[in-house]
Tab-separated table of C-alpha atoms in Angstrom:
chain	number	residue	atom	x	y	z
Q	1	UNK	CA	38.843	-12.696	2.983
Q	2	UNK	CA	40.209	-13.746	6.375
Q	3	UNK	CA	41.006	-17.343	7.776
Q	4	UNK	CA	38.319	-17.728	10.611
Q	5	UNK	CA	41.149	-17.724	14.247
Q	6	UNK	CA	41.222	-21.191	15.733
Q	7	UNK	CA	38.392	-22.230	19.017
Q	8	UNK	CA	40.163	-21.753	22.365
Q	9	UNK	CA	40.559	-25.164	23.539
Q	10	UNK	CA	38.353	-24.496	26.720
Q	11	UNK	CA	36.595	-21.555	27.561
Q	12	UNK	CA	37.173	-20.442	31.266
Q	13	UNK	CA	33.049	-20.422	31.669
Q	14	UNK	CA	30.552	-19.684	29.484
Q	15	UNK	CA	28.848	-16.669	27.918
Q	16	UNK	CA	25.553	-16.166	27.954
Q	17	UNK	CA	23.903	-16.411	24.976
Q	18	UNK	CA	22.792	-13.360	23.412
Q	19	UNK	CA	20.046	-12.624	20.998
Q	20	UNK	CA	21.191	-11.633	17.562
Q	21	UNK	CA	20.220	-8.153	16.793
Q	22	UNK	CA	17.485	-8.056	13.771
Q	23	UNK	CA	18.678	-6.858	10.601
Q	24	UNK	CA	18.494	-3.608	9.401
Q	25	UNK	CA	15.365	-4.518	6.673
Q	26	UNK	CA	13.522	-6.930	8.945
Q	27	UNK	CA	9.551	-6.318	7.955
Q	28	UNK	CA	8.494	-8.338	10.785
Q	29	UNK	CA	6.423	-6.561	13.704
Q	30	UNK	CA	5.520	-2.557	12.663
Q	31	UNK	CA	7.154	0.262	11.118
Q	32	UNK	CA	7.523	1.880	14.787
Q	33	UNK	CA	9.633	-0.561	15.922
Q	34	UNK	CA	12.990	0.515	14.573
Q	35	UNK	CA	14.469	2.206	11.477
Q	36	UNK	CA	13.573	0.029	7.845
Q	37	UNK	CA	15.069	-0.546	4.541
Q	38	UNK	CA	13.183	0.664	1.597
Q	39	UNK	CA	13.250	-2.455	-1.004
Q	40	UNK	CA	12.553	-0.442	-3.492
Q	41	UNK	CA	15.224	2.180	-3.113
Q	42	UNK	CA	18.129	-0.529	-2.181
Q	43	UNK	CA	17.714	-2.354	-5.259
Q	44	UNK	CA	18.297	1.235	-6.931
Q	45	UNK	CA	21.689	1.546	-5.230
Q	46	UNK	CA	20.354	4.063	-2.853
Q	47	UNK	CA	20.609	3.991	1.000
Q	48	UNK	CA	17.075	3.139	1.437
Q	49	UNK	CA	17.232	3.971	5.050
Q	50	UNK	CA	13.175	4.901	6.699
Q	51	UNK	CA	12.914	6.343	9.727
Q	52	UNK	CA	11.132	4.574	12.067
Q	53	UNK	CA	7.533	5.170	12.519
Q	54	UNK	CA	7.334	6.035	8.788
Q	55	UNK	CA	4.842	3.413	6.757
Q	56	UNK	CA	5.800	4.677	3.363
Q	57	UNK	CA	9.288	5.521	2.211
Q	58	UNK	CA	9.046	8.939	1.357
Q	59	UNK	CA	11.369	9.240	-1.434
Q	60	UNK	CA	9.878	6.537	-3.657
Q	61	UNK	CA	6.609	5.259	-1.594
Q	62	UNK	CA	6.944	1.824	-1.178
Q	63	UNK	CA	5.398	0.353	1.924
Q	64	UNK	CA	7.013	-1.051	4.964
Q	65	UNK	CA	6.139	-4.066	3.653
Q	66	UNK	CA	7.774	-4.023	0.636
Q	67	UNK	CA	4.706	-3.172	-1.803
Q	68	UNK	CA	5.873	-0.965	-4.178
Q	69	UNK	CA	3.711	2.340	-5.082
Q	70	UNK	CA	2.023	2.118	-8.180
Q	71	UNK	CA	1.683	5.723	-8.195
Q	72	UNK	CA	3.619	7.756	-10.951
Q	73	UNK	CA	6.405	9.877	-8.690
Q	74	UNK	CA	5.387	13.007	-8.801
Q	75	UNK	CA	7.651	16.358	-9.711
Q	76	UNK	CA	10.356	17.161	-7.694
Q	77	UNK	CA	9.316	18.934	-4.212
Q	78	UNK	CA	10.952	22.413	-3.084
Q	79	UNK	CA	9.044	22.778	-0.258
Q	80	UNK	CA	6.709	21.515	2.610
Q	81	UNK	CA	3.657	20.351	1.946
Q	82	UNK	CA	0.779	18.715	3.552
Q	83	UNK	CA	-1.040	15.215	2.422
Q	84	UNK	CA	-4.613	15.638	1.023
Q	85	UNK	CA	-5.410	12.153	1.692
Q	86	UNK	CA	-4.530	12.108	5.910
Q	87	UNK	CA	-3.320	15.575	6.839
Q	88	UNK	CA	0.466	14.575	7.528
Q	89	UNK	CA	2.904	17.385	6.532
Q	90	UNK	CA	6.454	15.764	4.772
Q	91	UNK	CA	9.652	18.160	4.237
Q	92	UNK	CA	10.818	19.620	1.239
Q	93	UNK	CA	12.104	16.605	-1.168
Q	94	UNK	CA	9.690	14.186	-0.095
Q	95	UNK	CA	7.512	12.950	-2.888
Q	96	UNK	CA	5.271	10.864	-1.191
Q	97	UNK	CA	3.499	10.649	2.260
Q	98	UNK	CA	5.005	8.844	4.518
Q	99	UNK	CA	1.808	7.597	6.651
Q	100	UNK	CA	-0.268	7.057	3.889
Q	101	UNK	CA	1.837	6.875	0.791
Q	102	UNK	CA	-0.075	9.300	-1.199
Q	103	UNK	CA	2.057	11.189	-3.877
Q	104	UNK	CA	2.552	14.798	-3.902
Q	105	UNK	CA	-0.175	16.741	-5.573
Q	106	UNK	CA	-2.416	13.593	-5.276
Q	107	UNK	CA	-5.946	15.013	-4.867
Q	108	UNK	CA	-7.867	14.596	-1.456
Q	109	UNK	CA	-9.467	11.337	-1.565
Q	110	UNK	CA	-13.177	10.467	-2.177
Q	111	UNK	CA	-15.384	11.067	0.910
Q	112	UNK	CA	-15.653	7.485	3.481
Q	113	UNK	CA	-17.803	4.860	1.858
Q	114	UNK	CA	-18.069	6.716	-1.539
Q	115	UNK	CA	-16.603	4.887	-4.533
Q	116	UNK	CA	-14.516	7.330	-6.389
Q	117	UNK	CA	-14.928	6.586	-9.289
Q	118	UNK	CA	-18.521	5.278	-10.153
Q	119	UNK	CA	-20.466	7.055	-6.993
Q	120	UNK	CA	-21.991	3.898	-5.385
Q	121	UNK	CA	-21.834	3.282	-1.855
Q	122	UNK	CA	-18.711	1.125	-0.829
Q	123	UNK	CA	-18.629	-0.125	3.451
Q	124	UNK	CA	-16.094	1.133	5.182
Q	125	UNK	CA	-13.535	-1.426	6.635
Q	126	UNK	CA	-11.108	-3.935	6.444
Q	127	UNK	CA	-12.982	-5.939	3.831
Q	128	UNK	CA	-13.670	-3.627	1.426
Q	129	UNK	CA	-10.662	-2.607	-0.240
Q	130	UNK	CA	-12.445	-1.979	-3.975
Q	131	UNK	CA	-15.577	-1.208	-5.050
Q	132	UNK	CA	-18.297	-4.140	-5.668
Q	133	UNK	CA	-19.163	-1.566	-8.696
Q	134	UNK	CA	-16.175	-0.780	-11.053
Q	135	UNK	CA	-13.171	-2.114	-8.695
Q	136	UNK	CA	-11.862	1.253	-8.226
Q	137	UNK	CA	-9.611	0.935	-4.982
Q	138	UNK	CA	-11.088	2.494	-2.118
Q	139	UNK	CA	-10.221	6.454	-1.207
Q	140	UNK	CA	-9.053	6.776	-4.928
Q	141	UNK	CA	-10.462	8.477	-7.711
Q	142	UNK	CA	-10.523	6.712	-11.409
Q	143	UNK	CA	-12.372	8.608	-14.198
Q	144	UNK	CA	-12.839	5.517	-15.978
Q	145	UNK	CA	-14.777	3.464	-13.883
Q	146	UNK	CA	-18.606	4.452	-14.712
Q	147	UNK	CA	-17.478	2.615	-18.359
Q	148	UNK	CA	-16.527	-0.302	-16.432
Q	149	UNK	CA	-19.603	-0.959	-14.474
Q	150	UNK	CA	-21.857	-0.017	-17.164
Q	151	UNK	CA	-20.514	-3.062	-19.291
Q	152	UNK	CA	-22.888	-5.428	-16.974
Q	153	UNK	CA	-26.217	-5.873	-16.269
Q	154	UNK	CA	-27.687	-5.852	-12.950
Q	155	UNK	CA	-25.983	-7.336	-9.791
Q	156	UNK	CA	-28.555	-9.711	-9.371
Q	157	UNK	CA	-27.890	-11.063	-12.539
Q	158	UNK	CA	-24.237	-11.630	-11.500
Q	159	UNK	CA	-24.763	-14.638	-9.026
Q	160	UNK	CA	-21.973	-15.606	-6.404
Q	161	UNK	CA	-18.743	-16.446	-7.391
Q	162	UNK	CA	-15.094	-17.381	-6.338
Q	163	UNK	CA	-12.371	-14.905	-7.260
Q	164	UNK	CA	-9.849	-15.641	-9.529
Q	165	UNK	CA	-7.071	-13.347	-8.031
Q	166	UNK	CA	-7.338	-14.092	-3.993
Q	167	UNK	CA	-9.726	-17.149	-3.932
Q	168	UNK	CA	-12.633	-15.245	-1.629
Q	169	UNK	CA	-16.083	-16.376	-2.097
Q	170	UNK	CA	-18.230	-12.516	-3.865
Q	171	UNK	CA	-21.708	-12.533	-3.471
Q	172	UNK	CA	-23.150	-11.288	-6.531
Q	173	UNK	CA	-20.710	-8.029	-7.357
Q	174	UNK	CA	-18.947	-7.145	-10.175
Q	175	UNK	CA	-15.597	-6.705	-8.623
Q	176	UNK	CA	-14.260	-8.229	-5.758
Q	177	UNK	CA	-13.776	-6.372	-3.066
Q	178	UNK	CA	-10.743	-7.888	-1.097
Q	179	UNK	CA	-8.655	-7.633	-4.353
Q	180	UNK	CA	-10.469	-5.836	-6.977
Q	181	UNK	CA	-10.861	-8.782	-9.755
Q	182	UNK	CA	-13.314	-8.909	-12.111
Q	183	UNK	CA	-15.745	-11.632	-12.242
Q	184	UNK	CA	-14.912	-13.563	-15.145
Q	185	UNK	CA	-16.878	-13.975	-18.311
């Protein structure tokens, strides 16, 4: 600790004032905006550092904005390797990608508007992020879905209802699809 020096008694003119620079793990704005902190590898000790322009940290693939990957990290890496899921090739020692923070060895996605993991069609877009079906998250493959959605009767038997987990109004699905809750009951 040091004793903060005393004020001048009157500065000759003054400065202008100058912004203070962001800090160093700042998730406002976009990843291509400047270097980031990983969250998830600071609070392990590690440096944490993300270049910028990366979404995903590559080492444990937590997202720029601080959503950790629920993925299981993959083995260790020895040497290049390309992403199934959006083509982008990571160095050696990289376990996950860094644009779209699939693992290593992560098979390529389902095909666009195909639920992975009961078949049915899902929209493409901002909206649907799980399938109205089985709430399998969209581009991801779950063998255990089809049990899911056979558990219910028709959709039109379902009726409309207000999710539990993000509040939307779902018009008669099983899942919602902002979030992937299931309708109660």
């Amino acid at each position: 600790w040091r004793p903060t020096p005393p004020a001048p008694a009157a500065p000759a003119a003054p400065a202008p004032a100058a912004a203070a620079p962001a800090p160093a793990n700042a998730k406002a704005g976009s990843p291509d905006d400047a270097d980031w902190v990983c969250t998830g590898c600071a609070a392990r000790g590690e440096d944490g550092t993300v270049p910028k322009g990366f979404k995903f940290c590559p080492i444990c693939g937590d997202s720029f904005h601080g959503t950790p990957n629920p993925k299981a990290k993959p083995p260790a890496v020895a040497e290049e390797w390309q992403c199934e899921g959006c083509g982008e090739v990571s160095i050696a020692g990289w376990y996950y990608c860094f644009e779209c923070g699939r693992p290593h060895g992560a098979p390529k996605p389902p095909p666009p508007g195909e639920c992975g993991g009961c078949g049915e069609y899902v929209p493409e877009g901002d909206l649907w992020k799980f399938c109205w079906n089985c709430g399998t998250a969209t581009g991801e493959w779950d063998s255990g879905a089809k049990g899911r959605a056979a558990r219910f009767e028709t959709n039109e038997e379902l009726g409309d209802w207000t999710c539990h987990g993000c509040r939307e109004e779902v018009a008669g699905t099983r899942y919602c699809p902002c979030c992937g809750a299931q309708k109660p009951g």
